mmCIF file with all atom_site columns, C-alpha atoms in Angstrom:
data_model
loop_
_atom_site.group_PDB
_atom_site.id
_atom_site.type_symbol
_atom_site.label_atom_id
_atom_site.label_alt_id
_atom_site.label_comp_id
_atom_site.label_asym_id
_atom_site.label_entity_id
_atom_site.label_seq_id
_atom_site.pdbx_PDB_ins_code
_atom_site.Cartn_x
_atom_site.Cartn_y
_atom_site.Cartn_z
_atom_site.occupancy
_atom_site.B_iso_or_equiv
_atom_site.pdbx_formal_charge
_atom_site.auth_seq_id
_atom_site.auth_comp_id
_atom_site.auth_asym_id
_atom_site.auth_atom_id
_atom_site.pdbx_PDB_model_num
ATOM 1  C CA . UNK A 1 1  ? -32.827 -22.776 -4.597 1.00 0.00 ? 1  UNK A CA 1
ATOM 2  C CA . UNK A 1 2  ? -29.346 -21.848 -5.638 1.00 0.00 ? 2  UNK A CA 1
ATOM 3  C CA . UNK A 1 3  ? -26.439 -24.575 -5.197 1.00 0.00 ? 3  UNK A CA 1
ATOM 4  C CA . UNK A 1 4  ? -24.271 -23.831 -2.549 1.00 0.00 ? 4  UNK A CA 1
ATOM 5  C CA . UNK A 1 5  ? -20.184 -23.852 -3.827 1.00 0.00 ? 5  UNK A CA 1
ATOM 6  C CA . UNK A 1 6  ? -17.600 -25.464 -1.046 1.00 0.00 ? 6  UNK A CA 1
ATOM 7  C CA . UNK A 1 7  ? -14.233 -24.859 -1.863 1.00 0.00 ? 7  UNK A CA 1
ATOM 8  C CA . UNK A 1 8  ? -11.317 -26.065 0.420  1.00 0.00 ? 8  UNK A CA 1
ATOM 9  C CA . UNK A 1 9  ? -7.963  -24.072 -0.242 1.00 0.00 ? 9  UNK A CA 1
ATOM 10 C CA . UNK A 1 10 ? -4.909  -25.625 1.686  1.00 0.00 ? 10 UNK A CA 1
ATOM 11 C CA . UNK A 1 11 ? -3.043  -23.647 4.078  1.00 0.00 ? 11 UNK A CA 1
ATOM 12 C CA . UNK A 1 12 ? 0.589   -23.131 3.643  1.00 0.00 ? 12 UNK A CA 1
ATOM 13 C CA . UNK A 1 13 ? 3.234   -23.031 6.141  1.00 0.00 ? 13 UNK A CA 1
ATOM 14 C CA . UNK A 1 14 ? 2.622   -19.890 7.015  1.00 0.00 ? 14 UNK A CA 1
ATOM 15 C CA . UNK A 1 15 ? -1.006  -19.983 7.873  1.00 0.00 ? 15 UNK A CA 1
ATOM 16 C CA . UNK A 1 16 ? -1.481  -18.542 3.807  1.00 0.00 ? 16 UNK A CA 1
ATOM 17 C CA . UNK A 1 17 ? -4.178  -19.523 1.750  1.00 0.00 ? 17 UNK A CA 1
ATOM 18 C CA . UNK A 1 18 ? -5.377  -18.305 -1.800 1.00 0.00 ? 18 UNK A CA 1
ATOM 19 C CA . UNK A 1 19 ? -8.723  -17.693 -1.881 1.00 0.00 ? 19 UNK A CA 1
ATOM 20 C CA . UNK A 1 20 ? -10.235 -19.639 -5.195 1.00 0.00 ? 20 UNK A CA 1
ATOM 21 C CA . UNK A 1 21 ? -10.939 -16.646 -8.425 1.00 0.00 ? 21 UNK A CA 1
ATOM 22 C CA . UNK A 1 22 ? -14.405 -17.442 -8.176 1.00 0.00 ? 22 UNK A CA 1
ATOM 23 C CA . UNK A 1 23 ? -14.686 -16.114 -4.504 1.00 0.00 ? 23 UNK A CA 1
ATOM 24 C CA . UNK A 1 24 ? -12.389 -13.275 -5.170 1.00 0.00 ? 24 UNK A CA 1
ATOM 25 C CA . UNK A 1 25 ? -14.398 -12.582 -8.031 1.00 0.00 ? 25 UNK A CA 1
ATOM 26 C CA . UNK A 1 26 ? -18.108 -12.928 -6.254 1.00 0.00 ? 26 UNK A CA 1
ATOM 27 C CA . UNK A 1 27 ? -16.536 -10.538 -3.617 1.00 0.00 ? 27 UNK A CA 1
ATOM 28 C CA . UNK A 1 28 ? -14.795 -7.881  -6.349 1.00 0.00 ? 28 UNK A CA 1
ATOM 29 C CA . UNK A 1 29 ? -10.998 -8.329  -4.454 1.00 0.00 ? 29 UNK A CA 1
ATOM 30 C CA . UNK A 1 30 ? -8.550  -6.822  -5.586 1.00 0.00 ? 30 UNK A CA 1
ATOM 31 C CA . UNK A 1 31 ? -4.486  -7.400  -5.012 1.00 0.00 ? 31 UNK A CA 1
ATOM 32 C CA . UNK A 1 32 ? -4.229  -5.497  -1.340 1.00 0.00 ? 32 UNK A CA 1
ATOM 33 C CA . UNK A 1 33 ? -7.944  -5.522  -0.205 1.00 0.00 ? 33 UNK A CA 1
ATOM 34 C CA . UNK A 1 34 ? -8.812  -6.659  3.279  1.00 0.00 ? 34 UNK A CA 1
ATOM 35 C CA . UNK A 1 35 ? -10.995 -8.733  4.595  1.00 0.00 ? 35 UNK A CA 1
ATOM 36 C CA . UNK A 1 36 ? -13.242 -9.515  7.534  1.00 0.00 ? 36 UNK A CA 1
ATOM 37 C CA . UNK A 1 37 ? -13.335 -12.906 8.891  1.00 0.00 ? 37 UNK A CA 1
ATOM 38 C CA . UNK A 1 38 ? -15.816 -13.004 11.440 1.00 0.00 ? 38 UNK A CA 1
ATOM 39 C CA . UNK A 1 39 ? -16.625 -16.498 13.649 1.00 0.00 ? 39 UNK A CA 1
ATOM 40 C CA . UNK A 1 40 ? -20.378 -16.895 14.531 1.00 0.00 ? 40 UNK A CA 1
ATOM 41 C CA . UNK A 1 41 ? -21.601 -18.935 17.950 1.00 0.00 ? 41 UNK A CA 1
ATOM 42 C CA . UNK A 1 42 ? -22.090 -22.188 16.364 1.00 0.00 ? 42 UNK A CA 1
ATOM 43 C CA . UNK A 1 43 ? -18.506 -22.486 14.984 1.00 0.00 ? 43 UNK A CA 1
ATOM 44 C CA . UNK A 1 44 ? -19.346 -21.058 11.187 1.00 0.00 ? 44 UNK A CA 1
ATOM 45 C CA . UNK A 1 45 ? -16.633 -18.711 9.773  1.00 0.00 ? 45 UNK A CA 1
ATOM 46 C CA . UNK A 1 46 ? -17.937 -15.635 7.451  1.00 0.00 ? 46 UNK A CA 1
ATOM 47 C CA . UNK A 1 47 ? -15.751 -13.928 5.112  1.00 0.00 ? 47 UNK A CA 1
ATOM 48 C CA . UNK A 1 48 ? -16.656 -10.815 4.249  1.00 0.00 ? 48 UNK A CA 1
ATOM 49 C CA . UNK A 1 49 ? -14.741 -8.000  1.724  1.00 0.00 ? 49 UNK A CA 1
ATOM 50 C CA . UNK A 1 50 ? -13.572 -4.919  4.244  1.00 0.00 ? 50 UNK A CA 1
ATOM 51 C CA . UNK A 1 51 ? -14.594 -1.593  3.346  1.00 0.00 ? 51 UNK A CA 1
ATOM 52 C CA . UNK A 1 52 ? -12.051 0.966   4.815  1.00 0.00 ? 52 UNK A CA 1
ATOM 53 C CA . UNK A 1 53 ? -12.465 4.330   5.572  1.00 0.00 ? 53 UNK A CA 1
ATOM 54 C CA . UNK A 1 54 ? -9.142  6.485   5.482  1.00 0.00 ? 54 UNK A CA 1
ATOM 55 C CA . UNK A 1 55 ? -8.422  8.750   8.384  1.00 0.00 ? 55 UNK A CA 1
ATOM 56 C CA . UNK A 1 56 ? -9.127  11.921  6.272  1.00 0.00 ? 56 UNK A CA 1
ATOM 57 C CA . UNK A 1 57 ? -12.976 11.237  6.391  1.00 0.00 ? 57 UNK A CA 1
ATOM 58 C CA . UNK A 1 58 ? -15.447 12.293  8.738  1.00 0.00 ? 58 UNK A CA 1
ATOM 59 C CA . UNK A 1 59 ? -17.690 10.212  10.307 1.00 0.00 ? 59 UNK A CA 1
ATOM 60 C CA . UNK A 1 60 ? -21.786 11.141  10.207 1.00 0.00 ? 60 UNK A CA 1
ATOM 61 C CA . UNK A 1 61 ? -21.441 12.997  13.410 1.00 0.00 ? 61 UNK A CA 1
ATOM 62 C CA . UNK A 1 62 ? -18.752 15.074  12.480 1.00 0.00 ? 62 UNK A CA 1
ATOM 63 C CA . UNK A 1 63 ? -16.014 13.257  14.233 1.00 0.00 ? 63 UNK A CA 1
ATOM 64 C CA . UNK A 1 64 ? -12.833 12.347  13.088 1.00 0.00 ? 64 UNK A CA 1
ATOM 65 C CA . UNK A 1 65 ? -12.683 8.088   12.349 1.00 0.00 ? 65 UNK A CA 1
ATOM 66 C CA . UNK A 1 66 ? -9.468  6.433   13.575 1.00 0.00 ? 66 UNK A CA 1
ATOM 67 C CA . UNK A 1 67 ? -6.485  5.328   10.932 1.00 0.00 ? 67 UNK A CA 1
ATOM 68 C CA . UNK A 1 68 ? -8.729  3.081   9.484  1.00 0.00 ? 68 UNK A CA 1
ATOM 69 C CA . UNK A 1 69 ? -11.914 1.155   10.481 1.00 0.00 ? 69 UNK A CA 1
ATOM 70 C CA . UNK A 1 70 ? -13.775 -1.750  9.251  1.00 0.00 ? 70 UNK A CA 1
ATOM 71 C CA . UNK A 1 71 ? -17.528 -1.984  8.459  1.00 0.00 ? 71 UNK A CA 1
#
């Protein structure tokens, strides 16, 4: 069984953290990514790296996605 890594970043006066390299790096971020931060029932908080799709695609159905959306 792999060995879970806990990392606790502090939070700045503006609510800003900086996510540790090895996270960034496990998730392939990049200066101006996004991500998806979603909280689960029992309290748990998942980050997740956002994959956007730009306005200029179209969805499987043939209709056109908003600005951006997250998946």
């Amino acid at each position: 069984m792999a060995q879970k890594k806990i990392f606790a970043p502090k939070m700045g006066p503006k609510g800003q953290m900086t996510l540790p390299k090895e996270i960034r790096t496990a998730l392939e971020m990049e200066e101006g990514d996004r991500l998806l931060l979603k909280i689960e029932d029992d309290g748990k908080v998942v980050l997740e790296k956002a994959i956007i799709i730009p306005a200029s695609k179209k969805d499987e159905f043939g209709e056109a996605t908003e600005t951006w959306s997250f998946l």
